[in-house]
Coordinates of C-alpha atoms in Angstrom, one line a residue:
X1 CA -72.3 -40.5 36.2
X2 CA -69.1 -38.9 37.1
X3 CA -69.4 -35.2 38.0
X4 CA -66.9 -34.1 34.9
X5 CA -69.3 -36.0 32.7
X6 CA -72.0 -34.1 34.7
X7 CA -70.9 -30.8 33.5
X8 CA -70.4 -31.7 29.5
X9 CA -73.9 -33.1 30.0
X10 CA -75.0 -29.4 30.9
X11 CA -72.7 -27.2 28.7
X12 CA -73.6 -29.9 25.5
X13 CA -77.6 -28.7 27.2
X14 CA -77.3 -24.9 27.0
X15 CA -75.2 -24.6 24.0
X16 CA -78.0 -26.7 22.1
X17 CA -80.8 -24.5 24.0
X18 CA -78.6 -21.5 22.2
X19 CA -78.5 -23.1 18.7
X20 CA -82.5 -23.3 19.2
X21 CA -83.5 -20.2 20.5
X22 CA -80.5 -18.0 17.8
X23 CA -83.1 -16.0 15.6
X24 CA -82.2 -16.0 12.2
X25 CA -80.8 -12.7 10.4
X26 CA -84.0 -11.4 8.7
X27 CA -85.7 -11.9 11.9
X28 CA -83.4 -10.1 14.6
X29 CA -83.3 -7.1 11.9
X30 CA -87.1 -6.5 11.7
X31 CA -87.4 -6.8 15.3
X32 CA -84.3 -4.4 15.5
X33 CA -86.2 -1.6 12.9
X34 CA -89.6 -1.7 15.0
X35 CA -88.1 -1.2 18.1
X36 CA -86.4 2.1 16.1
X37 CA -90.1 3.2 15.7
X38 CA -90.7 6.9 17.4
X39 CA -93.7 7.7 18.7
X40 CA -95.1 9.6 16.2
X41 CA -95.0 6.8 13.7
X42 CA -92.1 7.9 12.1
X43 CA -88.3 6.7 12.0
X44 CA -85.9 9.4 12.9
X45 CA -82.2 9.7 12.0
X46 CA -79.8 10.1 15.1
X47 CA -77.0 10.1 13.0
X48 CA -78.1 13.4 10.6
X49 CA -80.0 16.5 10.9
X50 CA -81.0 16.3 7.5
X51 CA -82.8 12.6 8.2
X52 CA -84.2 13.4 11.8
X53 CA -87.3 15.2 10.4
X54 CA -88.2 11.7 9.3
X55 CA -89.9 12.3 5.9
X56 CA -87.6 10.1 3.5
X57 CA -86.4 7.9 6.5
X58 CA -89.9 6.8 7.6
X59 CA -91.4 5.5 3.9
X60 CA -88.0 3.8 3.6
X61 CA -87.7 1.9 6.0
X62 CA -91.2 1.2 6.0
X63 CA -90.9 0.0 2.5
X64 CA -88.2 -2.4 3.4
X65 CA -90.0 -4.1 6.6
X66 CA -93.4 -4.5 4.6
X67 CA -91.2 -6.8 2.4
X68 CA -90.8 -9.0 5.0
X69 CA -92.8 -12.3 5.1
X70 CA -95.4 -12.7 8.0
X71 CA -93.6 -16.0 8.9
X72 CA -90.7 -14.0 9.2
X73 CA -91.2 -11.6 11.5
X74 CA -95.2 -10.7 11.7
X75 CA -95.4 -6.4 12.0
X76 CA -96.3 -5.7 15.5
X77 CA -99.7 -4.3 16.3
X78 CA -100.7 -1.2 14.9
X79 CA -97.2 0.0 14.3
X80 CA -98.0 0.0 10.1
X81 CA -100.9 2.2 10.8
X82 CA -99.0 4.2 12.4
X83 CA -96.0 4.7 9.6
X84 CA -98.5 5.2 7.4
X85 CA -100.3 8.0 9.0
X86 CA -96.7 9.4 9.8
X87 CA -96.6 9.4 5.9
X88 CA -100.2 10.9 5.6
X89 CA -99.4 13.8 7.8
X90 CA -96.6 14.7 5.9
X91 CA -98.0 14.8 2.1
X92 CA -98.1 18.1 1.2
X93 CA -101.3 19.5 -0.4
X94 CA -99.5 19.1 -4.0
X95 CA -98.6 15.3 -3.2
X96 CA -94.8 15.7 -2.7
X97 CA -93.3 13.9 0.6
X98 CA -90.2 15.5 2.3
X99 CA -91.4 19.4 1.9
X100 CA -92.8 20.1 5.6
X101 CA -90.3 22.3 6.0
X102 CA -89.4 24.0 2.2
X103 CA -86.3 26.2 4.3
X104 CA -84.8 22.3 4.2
X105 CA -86.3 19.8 1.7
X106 CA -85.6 16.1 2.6
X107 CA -85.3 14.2 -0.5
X108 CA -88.4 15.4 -1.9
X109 CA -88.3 13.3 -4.9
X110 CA -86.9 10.0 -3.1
X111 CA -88.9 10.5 0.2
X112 CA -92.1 10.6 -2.6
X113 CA -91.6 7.5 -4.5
X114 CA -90.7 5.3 -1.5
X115 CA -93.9 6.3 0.2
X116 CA -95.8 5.6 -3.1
X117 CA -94.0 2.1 -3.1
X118 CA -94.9 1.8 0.6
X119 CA -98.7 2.7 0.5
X120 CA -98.7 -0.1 -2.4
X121 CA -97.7 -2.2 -0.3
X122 CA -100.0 -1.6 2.6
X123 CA -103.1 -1.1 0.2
X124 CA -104.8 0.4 3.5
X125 CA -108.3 2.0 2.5
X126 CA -108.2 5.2 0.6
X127 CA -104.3 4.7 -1.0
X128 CA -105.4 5.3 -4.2
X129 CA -106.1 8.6 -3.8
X130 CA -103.3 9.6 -1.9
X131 CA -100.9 7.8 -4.5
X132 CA -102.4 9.5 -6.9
X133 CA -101.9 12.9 -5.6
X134 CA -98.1 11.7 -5.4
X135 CA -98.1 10.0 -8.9
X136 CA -99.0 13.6 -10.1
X137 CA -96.3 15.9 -8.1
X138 CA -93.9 13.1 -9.4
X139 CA -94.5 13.0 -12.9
X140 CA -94.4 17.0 -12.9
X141 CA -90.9 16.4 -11.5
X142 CA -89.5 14.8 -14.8
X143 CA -87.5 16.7 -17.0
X144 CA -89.7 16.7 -19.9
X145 CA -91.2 19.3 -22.5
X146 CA -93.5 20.0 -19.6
X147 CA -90.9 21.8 -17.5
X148 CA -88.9 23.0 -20.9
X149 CA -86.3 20.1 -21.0
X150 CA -86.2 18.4 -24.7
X151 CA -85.1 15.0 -26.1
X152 CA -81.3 16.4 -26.5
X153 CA -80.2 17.6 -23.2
X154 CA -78.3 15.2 -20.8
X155 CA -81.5 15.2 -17.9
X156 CA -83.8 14.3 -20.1
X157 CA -86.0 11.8 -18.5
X158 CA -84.8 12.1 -15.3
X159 CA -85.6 13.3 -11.7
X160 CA -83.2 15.7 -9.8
X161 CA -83.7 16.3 -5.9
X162 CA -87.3 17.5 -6.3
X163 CA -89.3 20.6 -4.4
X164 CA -89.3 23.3 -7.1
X165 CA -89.8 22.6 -10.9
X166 CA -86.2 23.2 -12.2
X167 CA -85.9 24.6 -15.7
X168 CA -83.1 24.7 -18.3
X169 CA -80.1 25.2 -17.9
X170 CA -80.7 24.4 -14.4
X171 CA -80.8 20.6 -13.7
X172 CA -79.4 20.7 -10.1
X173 CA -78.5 17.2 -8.9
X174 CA -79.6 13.9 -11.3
X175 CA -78.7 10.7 -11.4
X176 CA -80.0 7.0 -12.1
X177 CA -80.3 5.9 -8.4
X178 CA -83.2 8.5 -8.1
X179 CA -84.6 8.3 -11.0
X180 CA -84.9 4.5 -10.5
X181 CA -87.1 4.7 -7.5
X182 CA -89.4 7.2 -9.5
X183 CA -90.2 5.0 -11.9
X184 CA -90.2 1.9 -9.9
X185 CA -93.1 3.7 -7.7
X186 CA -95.1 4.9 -10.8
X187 CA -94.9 1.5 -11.9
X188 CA -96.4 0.2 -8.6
X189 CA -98.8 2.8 -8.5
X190 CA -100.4 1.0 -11.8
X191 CA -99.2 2.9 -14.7
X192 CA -98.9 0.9 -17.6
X193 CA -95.2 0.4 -19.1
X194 CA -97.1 2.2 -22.7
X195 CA -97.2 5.6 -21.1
X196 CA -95.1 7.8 -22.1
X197 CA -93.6 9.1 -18.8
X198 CA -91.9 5.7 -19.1
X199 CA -90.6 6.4 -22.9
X200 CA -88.9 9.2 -21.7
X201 CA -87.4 7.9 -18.6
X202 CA -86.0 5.2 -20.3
X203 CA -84.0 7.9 -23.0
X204 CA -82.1 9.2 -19.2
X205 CA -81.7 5.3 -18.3
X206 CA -80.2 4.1 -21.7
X207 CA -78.0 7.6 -21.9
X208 CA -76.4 5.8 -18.3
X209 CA -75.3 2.7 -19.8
X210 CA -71.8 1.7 -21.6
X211 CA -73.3 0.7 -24.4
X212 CA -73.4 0.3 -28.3
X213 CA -72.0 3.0 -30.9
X214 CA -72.0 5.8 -28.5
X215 CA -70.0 4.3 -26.3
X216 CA -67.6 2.2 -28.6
X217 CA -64.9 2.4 -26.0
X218 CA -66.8 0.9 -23.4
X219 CA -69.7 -1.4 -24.7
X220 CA -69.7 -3.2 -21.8
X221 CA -73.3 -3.1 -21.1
X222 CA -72.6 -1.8 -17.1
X223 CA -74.1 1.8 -15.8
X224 CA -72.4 4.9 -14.5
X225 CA -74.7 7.2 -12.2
X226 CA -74.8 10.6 -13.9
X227 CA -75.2 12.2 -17.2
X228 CA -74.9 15.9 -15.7
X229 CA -72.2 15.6 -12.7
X230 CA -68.7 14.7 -13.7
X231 CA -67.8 14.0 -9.9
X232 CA -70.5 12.3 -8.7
X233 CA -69.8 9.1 -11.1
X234 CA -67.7 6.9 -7.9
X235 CA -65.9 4.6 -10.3
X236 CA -64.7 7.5 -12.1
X237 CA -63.8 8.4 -15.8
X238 CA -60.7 6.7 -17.8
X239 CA -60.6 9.8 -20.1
X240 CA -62.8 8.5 -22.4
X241 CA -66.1 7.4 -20.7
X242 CA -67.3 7.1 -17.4
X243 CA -66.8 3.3 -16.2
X244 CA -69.3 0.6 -15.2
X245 CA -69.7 0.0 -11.5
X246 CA -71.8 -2.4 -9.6
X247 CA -74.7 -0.4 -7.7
X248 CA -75.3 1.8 -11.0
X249 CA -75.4 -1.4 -12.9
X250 CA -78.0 -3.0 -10.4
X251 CA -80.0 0.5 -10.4
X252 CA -79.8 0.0 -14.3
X253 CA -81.3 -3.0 -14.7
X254 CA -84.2 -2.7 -12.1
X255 CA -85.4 1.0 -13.7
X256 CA -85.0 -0.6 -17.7
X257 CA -87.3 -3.7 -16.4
X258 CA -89.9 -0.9 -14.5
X259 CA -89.5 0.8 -17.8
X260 CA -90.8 -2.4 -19.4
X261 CA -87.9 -3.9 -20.5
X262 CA -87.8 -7.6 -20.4
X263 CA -85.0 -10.0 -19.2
X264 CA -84.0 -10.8 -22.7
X265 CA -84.0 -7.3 -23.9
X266 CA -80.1 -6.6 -25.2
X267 CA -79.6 -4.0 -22.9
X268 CA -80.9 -5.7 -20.0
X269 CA -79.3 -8.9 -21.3
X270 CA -75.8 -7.1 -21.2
X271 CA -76.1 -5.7 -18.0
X272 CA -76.5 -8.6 -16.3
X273 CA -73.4 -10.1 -18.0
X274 CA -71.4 -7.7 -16.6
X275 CA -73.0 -8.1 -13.2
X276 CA -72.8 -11.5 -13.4
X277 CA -69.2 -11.8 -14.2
X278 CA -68.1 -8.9 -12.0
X279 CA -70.4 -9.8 -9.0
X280 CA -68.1 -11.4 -5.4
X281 CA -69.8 -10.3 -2.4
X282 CA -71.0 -7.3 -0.8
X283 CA -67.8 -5.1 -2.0
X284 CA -69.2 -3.1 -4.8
X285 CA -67.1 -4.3 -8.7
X286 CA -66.0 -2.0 -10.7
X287 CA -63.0 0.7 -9.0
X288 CA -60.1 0.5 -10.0
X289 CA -57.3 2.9 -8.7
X290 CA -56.1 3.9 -4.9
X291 CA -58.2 7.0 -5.3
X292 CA -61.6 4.6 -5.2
X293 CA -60.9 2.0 -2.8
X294 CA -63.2 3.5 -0.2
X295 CA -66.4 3.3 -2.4
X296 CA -66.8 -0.4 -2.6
X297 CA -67.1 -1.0 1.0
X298 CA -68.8 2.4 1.3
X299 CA -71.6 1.7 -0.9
X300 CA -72.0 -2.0 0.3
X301 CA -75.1 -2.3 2.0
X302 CA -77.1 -0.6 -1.4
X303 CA -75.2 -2.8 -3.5
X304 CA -76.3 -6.1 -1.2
X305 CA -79.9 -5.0 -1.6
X306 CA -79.8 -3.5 -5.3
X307 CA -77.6 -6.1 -6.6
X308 CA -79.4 -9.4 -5.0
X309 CA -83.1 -7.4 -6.3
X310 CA -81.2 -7.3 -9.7
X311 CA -80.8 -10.8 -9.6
X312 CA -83.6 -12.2 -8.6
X313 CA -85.6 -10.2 -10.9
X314 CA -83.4 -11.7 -14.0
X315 CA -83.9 -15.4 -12.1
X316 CA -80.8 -16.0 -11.6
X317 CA -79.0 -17.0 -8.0
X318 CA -76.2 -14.2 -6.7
X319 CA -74.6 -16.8 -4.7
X320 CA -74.2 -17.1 -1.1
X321 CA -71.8 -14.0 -0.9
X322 CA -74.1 -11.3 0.0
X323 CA -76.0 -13.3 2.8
X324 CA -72.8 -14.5 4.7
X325 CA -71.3 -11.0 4.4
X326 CA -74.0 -9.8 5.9
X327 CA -74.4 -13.0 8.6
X328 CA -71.1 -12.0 9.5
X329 CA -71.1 -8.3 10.2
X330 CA -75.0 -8.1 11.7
X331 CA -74.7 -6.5 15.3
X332 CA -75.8 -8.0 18.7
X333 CA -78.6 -6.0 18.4
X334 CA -79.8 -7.2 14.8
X335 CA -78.9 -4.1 13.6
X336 CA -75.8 -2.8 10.7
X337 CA -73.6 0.1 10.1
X338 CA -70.5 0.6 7.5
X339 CA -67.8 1.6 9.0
X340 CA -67.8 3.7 5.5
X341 CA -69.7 6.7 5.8
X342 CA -69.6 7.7 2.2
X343 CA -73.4 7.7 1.4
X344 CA -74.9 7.3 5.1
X345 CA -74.7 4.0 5.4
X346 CA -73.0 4.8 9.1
X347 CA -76.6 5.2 10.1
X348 CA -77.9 1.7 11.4
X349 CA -81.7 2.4 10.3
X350 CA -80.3 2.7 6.7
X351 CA -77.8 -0.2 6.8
X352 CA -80.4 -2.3 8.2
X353 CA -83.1 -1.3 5.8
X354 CA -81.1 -1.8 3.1
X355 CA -79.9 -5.1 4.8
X356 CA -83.9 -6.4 4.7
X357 CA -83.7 -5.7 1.5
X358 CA -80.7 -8.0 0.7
X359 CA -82.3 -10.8 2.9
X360 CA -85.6 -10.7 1.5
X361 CA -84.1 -10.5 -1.9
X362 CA -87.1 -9.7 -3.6
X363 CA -87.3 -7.3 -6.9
X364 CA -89.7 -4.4 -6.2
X365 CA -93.8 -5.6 -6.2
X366 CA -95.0 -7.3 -9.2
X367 CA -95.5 -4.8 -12.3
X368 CA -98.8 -4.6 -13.5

């Protein structure tokens, strides 16, 4: 053999070796997230103060890698133990997550549920009792009668921030991506969809949604993010209503099917028309206007995970959009980051978790 044909031989040898050994996406990300793991058992932002304590962080991305099939990436030794005693350490003695220090609350009410969904997940000896201490600070979160909030007022329903019991007029921060993983968790946890902390979360959830006579404008069955905060609805308002945008609409449907809503309920039915017909890729639908054209790359990682959850829990195949957006864009270290850094997603551990997510494309655990 001649010594050019030699050499083709060799680089035809190695490139096929590469093809072999190229882990696939899902894979280089969870090894990528446990390699993230401190010491302590916790993840830790480097990106913001706020996330460096680790309290909302940790149950996060935890919660996202105990999604991932043992076939895909098996959890190295003893590192879940270790999250989940990172999570035990930091449950307060009234069963909120994210208060060690009260002079700076991190996501008290977020940091709560995901651990909730977490410890479902893990089912490690004695979860039951530590969900239910967090079941209970959660539910006394809700702005219900029980904290002086009544079927009227725009929060009703909802969950703000968490830490203190807020009372009217006082709602603080509340919007439907919260609320969401509250009730997503509670579900987990094994409340049935007949009690009533459910009723009243779905009046909050149904008060998001364009849709029917009170919003005749705007039936179009999408979700905006906020009853209470004018600004904080990204797609913005066209002087009549606020409009439809993809990760609301995704958030919408997941917390009206944990409120035990089925597929072919109408609301949930219109919903996914819109997000059907409005869904491309990982850029988030529904801005229009120069003034929005950060937010659908900014929000693009919560949308790939929120949106291809969505879908899957409606059975219906986003298309291959999501996956090769994020095939394209994964770093050489497994990990992502958004150029955006509109709502964190800058942070690797949060692109990434948020990324599993996408891949593993799962709705949260099975309701009971």
């Amino acid at each position: 053999m001649q010594r050019g044909s030699v050499a083709l031989v060799a680089i035809a040898l190695v490139l096929a070796g590469c093809s072999r050994t190229e882990r696939p996406p899902l894979e280089r990300a969870a090894a990528y997230l446990w390699a993230q793991q401190a010491e302590d058992g916790g993840w830790h932002s480097h990106t913001y103060g706020l996330l460096r304590s680790g309290q909302s962080l940790t149950p996060f991305v935890l919660e996202a890698l105990l999604q991932v099939p043992e076939s895909a990436y098996p959890p190295p030794a003893g590192k879940v133990d270790r999250a989940l005693q990172f999570i035990g350490n930091h449950i307060q003695p009234d069963g909120a997550m994210g208060m060690a220090d009260p002079g700076i609350p991190d996501y008290p009410n977020y940091a709560t549920a995901l651990a909730v969904s977490a410890l479902c997940r893990a089912r490690r000896p004695g979860w039951q009792e530590q969900v239910g201490r967090m079941t209970e600070y959660l539910r006394g979160q809700q702005f219900t009668e029980q904290n002086g909030w009544h079927a009227p007022d725009p929060a009703y329903g909802a969950w703000g921030m968490g830490g203190g019991r807020r009372t009217p007029p006082d709602t603080g921060h509340v919007d439907l991506s919260m609320t969401r993983y509250v009730i997503e968790a509670l579900r987990a946890s094994g409340l049935a969809a007949s009690d009533p902390v459910f009723q009243h979360a779905r009046v909050f959830v149904e008060r998001c949604q364009n849709f029917g006579p009170q919003h005749p404008a705007a039936a179009d069955g999408g979700f905006f993010f906020s009853t209470t905060e004018f600004d904080t609805n990204k797609a913005g308002h066209d002087g009549s209503h606020f409009r439809s945008y993809g990760t609301t609409t995704a958030d919408g449907i997941l917390a009206l099917l944990a409120t035990g809503a089925t597929a072919d309920d109408t609301r949930v039915a219109a919903a996914g028309r819109w997000l059907q017909s409005h869904h491309r890729d990982m850029e988030v639908p529904g801005f229009t206007g120069e003034a929005y054209q950060r937010w659908p790359r900014g929000l693009a990682f919560y949308y790939a995970a929120a949106g291809t959850q969505a879908f899957r829990a409606l059975h219906v195949e986003p298309g291959p959009g999501v996956v090769d957006g994020l095939k394209r864009t994964e770093r050489s270290d497994g990990s992502w980051a958004n150029p955006e850094n509109l709502v964190k997603e800058d942070d690797p551990l949060i692109a990434t978790a948020f990324a599993v997510r996408a891949l593993v494309g799962d709705p949260p655990d099975k309701l009971p």
